[in-house]
Amino acid sequence: MGNSTNFFQGFHIKKLGLPALLGAIAPFSLLLFIILTKEDMLESWMLVPLILIPLGGAAGGVFFYLMGFLWFPKGNQKLIAIIFSTLLYFVALWISAVIAFNFTGHWD
């Protein structure tokens, strides 16, 4: 076990807070804007997507930070990692939206 690589070298929980916040704030603000501009104000079923979709965004933001700035910090690998993690961010948002709206019964 002496040759094991430290995959999370330089991994600090405090540094993941900002990428998680930035990843969650965009979908949260968009959802809040859509909810507040509707005629009928906040209903109870809207709380589930308002919580789950930003959680998916936070997970995507953390993955984006880890891929682009910690695991592949320079060169062409960084460019590929940023493109891949951007795509995965939107996939995480999509999957969390599907789960949230399916959970509430509004996925038609």
mmCIF file of C-alpha atoms in Angstrom:
data_model
loop_
_atom_site.group_PDB
_atom_site.id
_atom_site.type_symbol
_atom_site.label_atom_id
_atom_site.label_comp_id
_atom_site.label_asym_id
_atom_site.label_seq_id
_atom_site.Cartn_x
_atom_site.Cartn_y
_atom_site.Cartn_z
ATOM 1 C CA MET A 1 0.000 0.000 0.000
ATOM 2 C CA GLY A 2 3.024 2.282 -0.106
ATOM 3 C CA ASN A 3 2.441 3.218 -3.773
ATOM 4 C CA SER A 4 -1.073 4.553 -3.315
ATOM 5 C CA THR A 5 -1.563 7.976 -4.844
ATOM 6 C CA ASN A 6 -3.179 10.700 -2.850
ATOM 7 C CA PHE A 7 -6.130 11.520 -5.118
ATOM 8 C CA PHE A 8 -7.352 14.333 -2.925
ATOM 9 C CA GLN A 9 -3.986 16.002 -2.445
ATOM 10 C CA GLY A 10 -4.513 19.619 -1.429
ATOM 11 C CA PHE A 11 -8.198 18.931 -0.810
ATOM 12 C CA HIS A 12 -9.641 21.494 1.596
ATOM 13 C CA ILE A 13 -13.330 21.592 2.466
ATOM 14 C CA LYS A 14 -13.228 25.375 2.983
ATOM 15 C CA LYS A 15 -12.167 25.928 -0.625
ATOM 16 C CA LEU A 16 -15.170 23.979 -1.937
ATOM 17 C CA GLY A 17 -17.695 26.366 -0.376
ATOM 18 C CA LEU A 18 -17.336 29.116 -2.970
ATOM 19 C CA PRO A 19 -17.604 26.844 -6.046
ATOM 20 C CA ALA A 20 -20.619 25.137 -4.474
ATOM 21 C CA LEU A 21 -22.233 28.504 -3.779
ATOM 22 C CA LEU A 22 -21.537 29.778 -7.281
ATOM 23 C CA GLY A 23 -22.836 26.563 -8.818
ATOM 24 C CA ALA A 24 -26.044 26.723 -6.769
ATOM 25 C CA ILE A 25 -26.798 30.439 -7.016
ATOM 26 C CA ALA A 26 -27.459 30.530 -10.779
ATOM 27 C CA PRO A 27 -30.227 27.882 -10.866
ATOM 28 C CA PHE A 28 -31.655 29.129 -7.545
ATOM 29 C CA SER A 29 -31.957 32.712 -8.785
ATOM 30 C CA LEU A 30 -33.466 31.590 -12.101
ATOM 31 C CA LEU A 31 -36.022 29.383 -10.353
ATOM 32 C CA LEU A 32 -36.855 32.121 -7.860
ATOM 33 C CA PHE A 33 -37.352 34.601 -10.715
ATOM 34 C CA ILE A 34 -39.682 32.187 -12.523
ATOM 35 C CA ILE A 35 -41.662 31.475 -9.355
ATOM 36 C CA LEU A 36 -42.014 35.125 -8.364
ATOM 37 C CA THR A 37 -43.150 36.270 -11.811
ATOM 38 C CA LYS A 38 -45.966 33.718 -11.980
ATOM 39 C CA GLU A 39 -49.496 34.774 -11.110
ATOM 40 C CA ASP A 40 -49.919 32.270 -8.300
ATOM 41 C CA MET A 41 -47.207 32.794 -5.737
ATOM 42 C CA LEU A 42 -45.139 30.154 -4.016
ATOM 43 C CA GLU A 43 -46.946 26.857 -3.558
ATOM 44 C CA SER A 44 -45.735 24.067 -1.310
ATOM 45 C CA TRP A 45 -44.709 21.737 -4.159
ATOM 46 C CA MET A 46 -42.331 24.406 -5.502
ATOM 47 C CA LEU A 47 -40.057 24.043 -2.488
ATOM 48 C CA VAL A 48 -38.747 20.646 -3.572
ATOM 49 C CA PRO A 49 -37.368 21.866 -6.944
ATOM 50 C CA LEU A 50 -36.180 25.043 -5.238
ATOM 51 C CA ILE A 51 -34.019 22.898 -2.954
ATOM 52 C CA LEU A 52 -32.982 19.944 -5.149
ATOM 53 C CA ILE A 53 -32.018 21.795 -8.332
ATOM 54 C CA PRO A 54 -29.536 24.137 -6.590
ATOM 55 C CA LEU A 55 -28.079 21.085 -4.823
ATOM 56 C CA GLY A 56 -27.356 19.599 -8.252
ATOM 57 C CA GLY A 57 -25.817 22.920 -9.268
ATOM 58 C CA ALA A 58 -23.658 22.923 -6.151
ATOM 59 C CA ALA A 59 -22.432 19.412 -6.909
ATOM 60 C CA GLY A 60 -21.667 20.464 -10.486
ATOM 61 C CA GLY A 61 -19.828 23.554 -9.253
ATOM 62 C CA VAL A 62 -17.674 21.508 -6.897
ATOM 63 C CA PHE A 63 -16.874 19.024 -9.681
ATOM 64 C CA PHE A 64 -16.011 21.940 -12.004
ATOM 65 C CA TYR A 65 -13.599 23.352 -9.421
ATOM 66 C CA LEU A 66 -11.969 20.002 -8.723
ATOM 67 C CA MET A 67 -11.518 19.139 -12.396
ATOM 68 C CA GLY A 68 -10.400 22.517 -13.691
ATOM 69 C CA PHE A 69 -8.336 23.904 -10.858
ATOM 70 C CA LEU A 70 -7.180 21.097 -8.609
ATOM 71 C CA TRP A 71 -6.771 17.899 -10.605
ATOM 72 C CA PHE A 72 -5.768 19.373 -13.997
ATOM 73 C CA PRO A 73 -4.285 22.807 -13.221
ATOM 74 C CA LYS A 74 -2.569 23.638 -16.534
ATOM 75 C CA GLY A 75 -2.173 22.924 -20.187
ATOM 76 C CA ASN A 76 -4.485 21.222 -22.647
ATOM 77 C CA GLN A 77 -5.710 18.886 -19.939
ATOM 78 C CA LYS A 78 -7.196 21.886 -18.125
ATOM 79 C CA LEU A 79 -9.091 22.965 -21.250
ATOM 80 C CA ILE A 80 -10.493 19.476 -21.761
ATOM 81 C CA ALA A 81 -11.350 19.222 -18.055
ATOM 82 C CA ILE A 82 -13.194 22.560 -18.102
ATOM 83 C CA ILE A 83 -15.199 21.614 -21.203
ATOM 84 C CA PHE A 84 -16.064 18.200 -19.755
ATOM 85 C CA SER A 85 -16.987 19.598 -16.334
ATOM 86 C CA THR A 86 -19.161 22.323 -17.909
ATOM 87 C CA LEU A 87 -21.108 19.661 -19.755
ATOM 88 C CA LEU A 88 -21.359 17.619 -16.576
ATOM 89 C CA TYR A 89 -22.612 20.705 -14.675
ATOM 90 C CA PHE A 90 -25.566 21.015 -17.037
ATOM 91 C CA VAL A 91 -26.193 17.265 -16.848
ATOM 92 C CA ALA A 92 -26.249 17.522 -13.040
ATOM 93 C CA LEU A 93 -28.772 20.373 -13.294
ATOM 94 C CA TRP A 94 -30.906 18.353 -15.703
ATOM 95 C CA ILE A 95 -30.865 15.211 -13.572
ATOM 96 C CA SER A 96 -31.675 17.150 -10.405
ATOM 97 C CA ALA A 97 -34.575 18.875 -12.212
ATOM 98 C CA VAL A 98 -35.912 15.527 -13.407
ATOM 99 C CA ILE A 99 -35.679 14.081 -9.904
ATOM 100 C CA ALA A 100 -37.277 17.140 -8.306
ATOM 101 C CA PHE A 101 -40.208 17.407 -10.717
ATOM 102 C CA ASN A 102 -40.729 13.655 -10.785
ATOM 103 C CA PHE A 103 -40.826 13.649 -7.000
ATOM 104 C CA THR A 104 -43.526 16.332 -6.989
ATOM 105 C CA GLY A 105 -45.493 14.724 -9.819
ATOM 106 C CA HIS A 106 -45.056 17.641 -12.232
ATOM 107 C CA TRP A 107 -42.840 15.886 -14.775
ATOM 108 C CA ASP A 108 -45.080 15.477 -17.816
#
